[in-house]
Short mmCIF file of C-alpha atoms in Angstrom, two decimals:
data_model
loop_
_atom_site.label_atom_id
_atom_site.label_comp_id
_atom_site.label_asym_id
_atom_site.label_seq_id
_atom_site.Cartn_x
_atom_site.Cartn_y
_atom_site.Cartn_z
CA UNK A 1 72.61 91.63 117.08
CA UNK A 2 74.55 94.46 115.53
CA UNK A 3 75.95 96.60 118.29
CA UNK A 4 77.23 99.43 116.11
CA UNK A 5 75.00 100.68 113.31
CA UNK A 6 76.64 102.78 110.60
CA UNK A 7 75.05 104.90 107.90
CA UNK A 8 75.01 105.65 105.08
CA UNK A 9 76.28 102.55 103.32
CA UNK A 10 77.70 104.72 100.55
CA UNK A 11 78.24 108.41 100.06
CA UNK A 12 79.15 110.56 97.10
CA UNK A 13 80.49 114.05 97.76
CA UNK A 14 81.90 116.73 95.53
CA UNK A 15 85.44 117.93 96.09
CA UNK A 16 85.49 120.58 98.78
CA UNK A 17 82.25 119.39 100.33
CA UNK A 18 81.60 117.96 103.77
CA UNK A 19 81.29 114.21 104.23
CA UNK A 20 79.25 113.06 107.21
CA UNK A 21 79.04 109.47 108.42
CA UNK A 22 76.95 108.46 111.39
CA UNK A 23 77.12 105.63 113.89
CA UNK A 24 74.91 104.53 116.74
CA UNK A 25 75.78 102.07 119.45
CA UNK A 26 73.81 100.08 121.97
CA UNK A 27 76.25 98.95 124.64
CA UNK A 28 76.63 101.69 127.24
CA UNK A 29 79.81 100.00 128.46
CA UNK A 30 81.62 101.15 125.32
CA UNK A 31 84.08 103.90 126.14
CA UNK A 32 86.36 104.12 123.12
CA UNK A 33 85.12 105.12 119.68
CA UNK A 34 87.61 105.11 116.80
CA UNK A 35 87.15 105.71 113.11
CA UNK A 36 89.19 103.80 110.57
CA UNK A 37 89.95 104.48 106.93
CA UNK A 38 90.55 101.58 104.60
CA UNK A 39 91.79 101.65 101.03
CA UNK A 40 91.24 98.64 98.74
CA UNK A 41 93.64 95.83 99.51
CA UNK A 42 94.99 97.49 102.65
CA UNK A 43 94.41 97.11 106.34
CA UNK A 44 92.37 99.73 108.22
CA UNK A 45 94.25 102.77 109.48
CA UNK A 46 93.20 104.74 112.53
CA UNK A 47 91.92 108.20 111.60
CA UNK A 48 90.71 109.64 114.85
CA UNK A 49 89.22 108.37 118.10
CA UNK A 50 87.21 109.78 120.97
CA UNK A 51 86.25 108.88 124.52
CA UNK A 52 82.83 109.70 126.02
CA UNK A 53 84.17 112.43 128.31
CA UNK A 54 84.32 114.89 125.40
CA UNK A 55 81.68 115.83 122.84
CA UNK A 56 83.97 116.70 119.97
CA UNK A 57 87.48 116.05 118.79
CA UNK A 58 89.13 117.58 115.78
CA UNK A 59 92.27 116.56 113.95
CA UNK A 60 92.92 118.50 110.79
CA UNK A 61 89.98 118.07 108.43
CA UNK A 62 88.51 115.22 110.49
CA UNK A 63 86.12 115.80 113.38
CA UNK A 64 84.29 113.35 115.61
CA UNK A 65 81.08 114.54 117.23
CA UNK A 66 79.87 112.46 120.15
CA UNK A 67 76.44 112.45 121.78
CA UNK A 68 76.53 110.22 124.83
CA UNK A 69 72.84 110.55 125.72
CA UNK A 70 71.77 109.58 122.21
CA UNK A 71 74.50 106.94 121.97
CA UNK A 72 75.58 108.33 118.62
CA UNK A 73 78.81 109.55 117.12
CA UNK A 74 79.69 110.87 113.72
CA UNK A 75 82.66 111.60 111.51
CA UNK A 76 82.83 114.86 109.59
CA UNK A 77 85.37 115.28 106.81
CA UNK A 78 85.74 118.91 105.88
CA UNK A 79 86.96 120.04 102.46
CA UNK A 80 86.68 116.49 101.15
CA UNK A 81 89.31 115.52 98.58
CA UNK A 82 89.41 112.76 95.95
CA UNK A 83 92.19 111.17 97.99
CA UNK A 84 89.69 110.70 100.83
CA UNK A 85 87.79 108.21 98.67
CA UNK A 86 87.90 105.04 100.75
CA UNK A 87 85.80 102.90 103.05
CA UNK A 88 85.30 104.27 106.54
CA UNK A 89 84.48 102.15 109.56
CA UNK A 90 83.32 103.29 112.94
CA UNK A 91 84.04 101.05 115.87
CA UNK A 92 83.59 100.82 119.59
CA UNK A 93 85.14 98.96 122.48
CA UNK A 94 85.08 98.83 126.24
CA UNK A 95 88.66 99.98 126.36
CA UNK A 96 91.58 100.59 124.10
CA UNK A 97 95.18 99.75 123.61
CA UNK A 98 96.53 97.53 126.29
CA UNK A 99 93.10 96.72 127.72
CA UNK A 100 92.81 94.00 125.07
CA UNK A 101 89.10 94.54 124.58
CA UNK A 102 87.96 93.66 121.09
CA UNK A 103 86.57 96.21 118.70
CA UNK A 104 83.01 96.06 117.41
CA UNK A 105 82.85 97.47 113.89
CA UNK A 106 80.12 99.17 111.93
CA UNK A 107 79.40 97.82 108.46
CA UNK A 108 81.35 100.56 106.72
CA UNK A 109 80.67 103.50 104.43
CA UNK A 110 82.12 103.71 100.95
CA UNK A 111 82.98 107.34 100.35
CA UNK A 112 83.53 108.64 96.85
CA UNK A 113 84.74 112.19 96.40
CA UNK A 114 84.28 113.44 92.87
CA UNK A 115 86.82 115.91 91.49
CA UNK B 1 104.41 104.70 116.07
CA UNK B 2 103.39 101.11 116.58
CA UNK B 3 103.69 98.95 113.48
CA UNK B 4 102.31 95.50 112.80
CA UNK B 5 103.99 93.85 109.86
CA UNK B 6 101.86 91.23 108.09
CA UNK B 7 103.16 88.76 105.53
CA UNK B 8 102.53 87.71 102.89
CA UNK B 9 100.43 90.48 101.40
CA UNK B 10 98.91 88.00 98.98
CA UNK B 11 99.09 84.28 98.41
CA UNK B 12 97.60 81.83 95.95
CA UNK B 13 97.46 78.21 96.98
CA UNK B 14 95.99 74.98 95.73
CA UNK B 15 92.96 73.47 97.36
CA UNK B 16 93.94 71.09 100.15
CA UNK B 17 97.19 72.79 101.04
CA UNK B 18 97.92 74.90 104.12
CA UNK B 19 98.91 78.53 104.24
CA UNK B 20 100.59 80.43 107.08
CA UNK B 21 100.13 84.14 107.64
CA UNK B 22 102.49 85.98 109.99
CA UNK B 23 101.99 89.13 111.96
CA UNK B 24 104.89 90.74 113.78
CA UNK B 25 104.83 93.71 116.10
CA UNK B 26 107.93 95.63 115.08
CA UNK B 27 108.52 98.12 117.85
CA UNK B 28 106.34 96.98 120.69
CA UNK B 29 105.32 93.81 122.45
CA UNK B 30 101.93 92.46 121.48
CA UNK B 31 100.61 90.18 124.18
CA UNK B 32 97.33 89.99 122.27
CA UNK B 33 96.61 89.76 118.56
CA UNK B 34 93.18 89.89 116.97
CA UNK B 35 92.59 88.07 113.69
CA UNK B 36 89.92 89.27 111.31
CA UNK B 37 88.45 88.08 108.07
CA UNK B 38 86.97 90.49 105.57
CA UNK B 39 84.83 89.67 102.55
CA UNK B 40 84.64 92.09 99.60
CA UNK B 41 82.75 95.25 100.43
CA UNK B 42 82.02 93.96 103.92
CA UNK B 43 83.11 94.82 107.41
CA UNK B 44 85.77 93.09 109.45
CA UNK B 45 84.68 89.91 111.16
CA UNK B 46 86.63 88.90 114.24
CA UNK B 47 87.76 85.31 113.97
CA UNK B 48 89.86 84.82 117.06
CA UNK B 49 91.98 86.43 119.72
CA UNK B 50 95.44 85.09 120.41
CA UNK B 51 97.34 85.64 123.62
CA UNK B 52 101.04 85.02 124.01
CA UNK B 53 101.72 81.72 125.67
CA UNK B 54 98.14 80.51 125.82
CA UNK B 55 95.46 79.05 123.59
CA UNK B 56 93.58 81.32 121.23
CA UNK B 57 89.97 82.21 121.83
CA UNK B 58 87.79 81.65 118.79
CA UNK B 59 84.57 83.43 117.95
CA UNK B 60 81.41 81.42 117.59
CA UNK B 61 81.22 79.61 114.29
CA UNK B 62 84.95 79.75 113.53
CA UNK B 63 86.53 76.33 113.08
CA UNK B 64 89.57 76.18 115.34
CA UNK B 65 90.95 73.15 113.50
CA UNK B 66 90.69 74.97 110.20
CA UNK B 67 92.24 78.23 111.40
CA UNK B 68 95.19 77.45 113.64
CA UNK B 69 96.53 80.37 115.61
CA UNK B 70 99.85 80.41 117.40
CA UNK B 71 101.23 83.23 119.50
CA UNK B 72 104.59 81.87 120.52
CA UNK B 73 106.31 85.14 121.33
CA UNK B 74 105.50 88.70 122.28
CA UNK B 75 106.24 89.86 118.74
CA UNK B 76 104.86 87.10 116.54
CA UNK B 77 101.42 85.64 115.96
CA UNK B 78 100.57 83.30 113.10
CA UNK B 79 97.38 82.13 111.45
CA UNK B 80 97.51 78.89 109.50
CA UNK B 81 94.65 78.05 107.19
CA UNK B 82 94.72 74.27 107.02
CA UNK B 83 93.44 72.18 104.13
CA UNK B 84 92.36 75.35 102.37
CA UNK B 85 89.34 75.35 100.08
CA UNK B 86 88.04 78.00 97.69
CA UNK B 87 85.54 79.19 100.28
CA UNK B 88 88.47 80.14 102.53
CA UNK B 89 89.52 82.74 99.97
CA UNK B 90 89.30 86.08 101.71
CA UNK B 91 91.22 89.04 103.09
CA UNK B 92 92.77 88.27 106.48
CA UNK B 93 93.91 91.06 108.78
CA UNK B 94 95.62 91.03 112.15
CA UNK B 95 95.48 93.74 114.77
CA UNK B 96 97.22 94.39 118.05
CA UNK B 97 96.20 96.69 120.86
CA UNK B 98 99.20 98.87 121.31
CA UNK B 99 100.84 102.19 121.28
CA UNK B 100 99.28 104.05 118.39
CA UNK B 101 97.55 107.43 118.63
CA UNK B 102 95.07 107.46 121.45
CA UNK B 103 96.40 104.04 122.38
CA UNK B 104 94.41 102.60 119.53
CA UNK B 105 94.60 99.27 117.81
CA UNK B 106 97.24 98.84 115.12
CA UNK B 107 96.32 96.82 112.06
CA UNK B 108 98.48 94.83 109.70
CA UNK B 109 98.29 95.51 106.00
CA UNK B 110 96.26 92.37 105.33
CA UNK B 111 96.74 89.16 103.38
CA UNK B 112 94.70 88.35 100.29
CA UNK B 113 94.31 84.57 100.18
CA UNK B 114 93.09 82.95 96.99
CA UNK B 115 92.52 79.20 96.98
CA UNK B 116 92.31 77.63 93.54
#
């Protein structure tokens, strides 16, 4: 049973456009929702994360929107650049950091930003 | 910030041999290390969780005798792929809960294992 559903599987955006990736979760015990960016041959790198006590978090061009009642969260990349072309994973866990709870990952979205 | 150093970044080995992958937490103590396996164009699949000084916990379907995990110190966890076969070829990644932004999980850079 997939606990975190991610869509779309792939996304093509023009430079300067907005990239939107969506995730839905099932386990209401989740309370930490990070997004990771992964380039080919590299490990995932944390982009931005949110907890359910806020509905939005913004860091630079990256914004997480969180809808607790719908159990959905999304990543918005503003002014998308070719350098943003990578695979993006949403994830969820019951805690974070030192809590040692394991992450549940979405299946990933391959983003291509055309110049 | 928290850094997990993973080595080697890639390795090619002959079928039947064993390969060791190391993950070190450079500036923090990692009492727990998660080990993932990733197939091309797929998501990360959790293989096992290692805890310093105790036996690792393996996910269902992961052969503990094939993938030996040791977490002998607070800064070092190792994954040994024993008697490797071509089907073990994959991208292996470690991750530690730690002191990154938002107290997130810090990932190693991954190891590309190719068994020939």
